[in-house]
Coordinates of C-alpha atoms in Angstrom, one line a residue:
S497 CA -9.6 39.2 -3.1
T498 CA -5.6 37.5 -3.3
G499 CA -4.0 34.4 -2.4
A500 CA -1.7 31.4 -2.4
V501 CA -2.5 28.8 -4.5
K502 CA -1.2 25.7 -4.3
M503 CA 0.9 24.3 -7.0
Q504 CA 1.5 20.8 -8.0
P505 CA 5.2 19.9 -7.4
K506 CA 7.6 19.7 -10.4
A507 CA 8.5 16.6 -11.5
E508 CA 12.0 17.3 -11.2
E509 CA 10.9 18.5 -7.2
L510 CA 8.2 14.7 -7.1
K511 CA 10.2 12.6 -4.6
F512 CA 9.5 8.8 -2.1
V513 CA 10.7 8.5 2.3
T514 CA 11.2 4.3 1.0
K515 CA 12.5 2.8 5.4
N516 CA 16.0 1.9 4.1
D517 CA 17.4 4.1 1.4
G518 CA 15.9 8.2 2.3
Y519 CA 14.3 10.0 -0.4
V520 CA 13.3 8.9 -4.0
H521 CA 12.2 10.4 -6.8
I522 CA 11.4 9.0 -10.4
H523 CA 13.7 8.2 -13.1
P524 CA 12.9 10.4 -16.4
S525 CA 12.3 7.3 -18.3
S526 CA 9.5 6.3 -15.8
V527 CA 6.2 6.9 -18.2
N528 CA 4.6 8.3 -14.6
Y529 CA 8.5 10.5 -14.5
Q530 CA 5.4 13.5 -15.2
T531 CA 2.3 12.3 -12.9
R532 CA 2.8 15.6 -10.9
H533 CA -0.4 13.4 -8.4
F534 CA -1.2 10.2 -7.0
E535 CA -4.5 9.9 -5.6
S536 CA -2.1 7.7 -2.3
P537 CA 1.4 8.7 -1.3
Y538 CA 2.5 5.1 -1.3
L539 CA 4.1 3.4 -4.7
V540 CA 4.9 0.1 -6.1
Y541 CA 8.5 0.2 -7.9
H542 CA 10.1 -2.7 -9.7
E543 CA 13.6 -1.3 -9.1
K544 CA 15.9 0.9 -7.5
I545 CA 18.5 2.0 -8.6
K546 CA 22.1 5.2 -8.1
T547 CA 23.0 7.7 -10.2
S548 CA 23.2 11.2 -9.4
R549 CA 20.2 10.3 -6.9
V550 CA 18.3 7.2 -5.7
F551 CA 15.5 6.4 -8.5
I552 CA 13.3 4.4 -8.9
R553 CA 10.7 2.4 -12.5
D554 CA 8.8 1.2 -13.7
C555 CA 6.4 2.2 -10.5
S556 CA 2.8 2.6 -9.8
M557 CA 0.2 4.1 -7.4
V558 CA -1.3 1.8 -5.1
S559 CA -4.1 2.6 -2.2
V560 CA -4.5 1.3 1.8
Y561 CA -6.7 -1.4 1.7
P562 CA -4.6 -3.4 -1.0
L563 CA -1.4 -2.5 0.4
V564 CA -2.6 -3.4 4.0
L565 CA -4.1 -6.9 3.0
L566 CA -0.9 -7.8 0.1
G567 CA 1.6 -5.8 1.8
G568 CA 4.2 -8.2 4.0
G569 CA 4.4 -8.5 7.2
Q570 CA 2.3 -8.3 10.3
V571 CA -0.9 -5.8 10.5
H572 CA -1.1 -5.2 14.3
I573 CA -3.3 -3.0 15.6
Q574 CA -2.6 0.1 18.7
L575 CA -4.9 3.0 20.3
Q576 CA -2.9 6.4 19.9
K577 CA -4.3 10.0 21.2
G578 CA -7.7 8.2 21.0
K579 CA -7.8 7.2 17.5
F580 CA -7.1 3.0 16.3
V581 CA -4.3 3.2 14.1
I582 CA -3.2 0.1 12.1
S583 CA 0.5 -0.2 11.4
L584 CA 2.3 -2.3 9.4
D585 CA 6.3 -3.1 8.8
D586 CA 6.9 -3.1 12.4
G587 CA 4.9 0.9 12.6
W588 CA 6.7 2.3 9.9
I589 CA 3.7 2.8 7.9
Q590 CA 0.7 3.5 9.4
F591 CA -3.0 4.7 9.0
V592 CA -5.3 5.7 11.0
A593 CA -9.2 2.9 10.7
A594 CA -12.2 4.9 11.1
S595 CA -13.3 2.6 14.7
H596 CA -11.9 0.0 16.4
Q597 CA -13.9 -2.5 14.6
V598 CA -13.5 -1.7 11.1
A599 CA -9.4 -2.2 11.9
E600 CA -10.2 -5.2 13.1
L601 CA -11.9 -6.3 10.1
V602 CA -9.6 -5.1 8.1
K603 CA -7.1 -7.7 10.4
E604 CA -8.8 -10.7 10.7
L605 CA -9.1 -10.0 6.6
R606 CA -5.6 -9.8 6.3
C607 CA -6.0 -13.1 8.7
E608 CA -7.6 -14.8 7.3
L609 CA -6.1 -14.4 2.8
D610 CA -2.3 -15.2 4.4
Q611 CA -4.1 -18.5 6.2
L612 CA -6.0 -19.1 1.9
L613 CA -3.1 -18.3 0.5
Q614 CA -0.7 -20.6 2.5
D615 CA -3.4 -23.0 2.2
K616 CA -3.7 -22.8 -1.5
I617 CA 0.4 -23.3 -1.2
K618 CA -0.5 -26.8 0.5
N619 CA -2.7 -27.6 -1.8
P620 CA -1.5 -25.7 -5.5
S621 CA -5.3 -27.4 -6.9
M622 CA -7.9 -26.6 -5.2
D623 CA -9.1 -23.8 -6.8
L624 CA -9.8 -20.7 -4.7
C625 CA -13.1 -19.4 -6.8
M626 CA -15.0 -22.4 -6.1
C627 CA -14.2 -23.7 -3.1
P628 CA -16.4 -21.7 -0.2
R629 CA -14.3 -20.9 1.9
G630 CA -12.5 -19.2 0.0
S631 CA -15.0 -17.5 -2.5
R632 CA -15.9 -15.1 -0.3
I633 CA -12.5 -14.0 0.9
I634 CA -11.8 -13.0 -1.8
G635 CA -15.4 -11.3 -3.1
M636 CA -14.8 -9.5 0.5
I637 CA -11.6 -8.2 -0.5
V638 CA -13.1 -7.4 -4.3
K639 CA -16.2 -5.1 -2.4
L640 CA -13.6 -3.6 -0.7
V641 CA -11.1 -2.5 -2.8
T642 CA -13.5 -1.6 -5.6
T643 CA -15.7 0.5 -3.5
Q644 CA -13.2 1.7 -1.5

């Protein structure tokens, strides 16, 4: 039998969408230029330039949990078509959670991390790994990110 085989896009065809610029491409001088498949559809980047089109450089793939826990903006949970959706950046980035409980736990972990970082800013000498609350929060995040 015959059938279509899905081909990975060529390096120059691969594009990503940003909130403000629409489609962007990985710059040919970037280490990731020849990467044709990323496990996660999300990238973080350091530099964006516009020549013949908008390019990003110094980019790295980021998976869902680090994006939710360390990304900017507030985390919101909404019920959409019977599924619980975690949204960031005023709904521009959305993830479907396995359950309402998972969504709430992720949101609560993000709030705890934000508070822990605020405490660290107020008290720079505080050792986050030595205080019981800090070590529990960091331990949970490490476990979540490494087992995802």
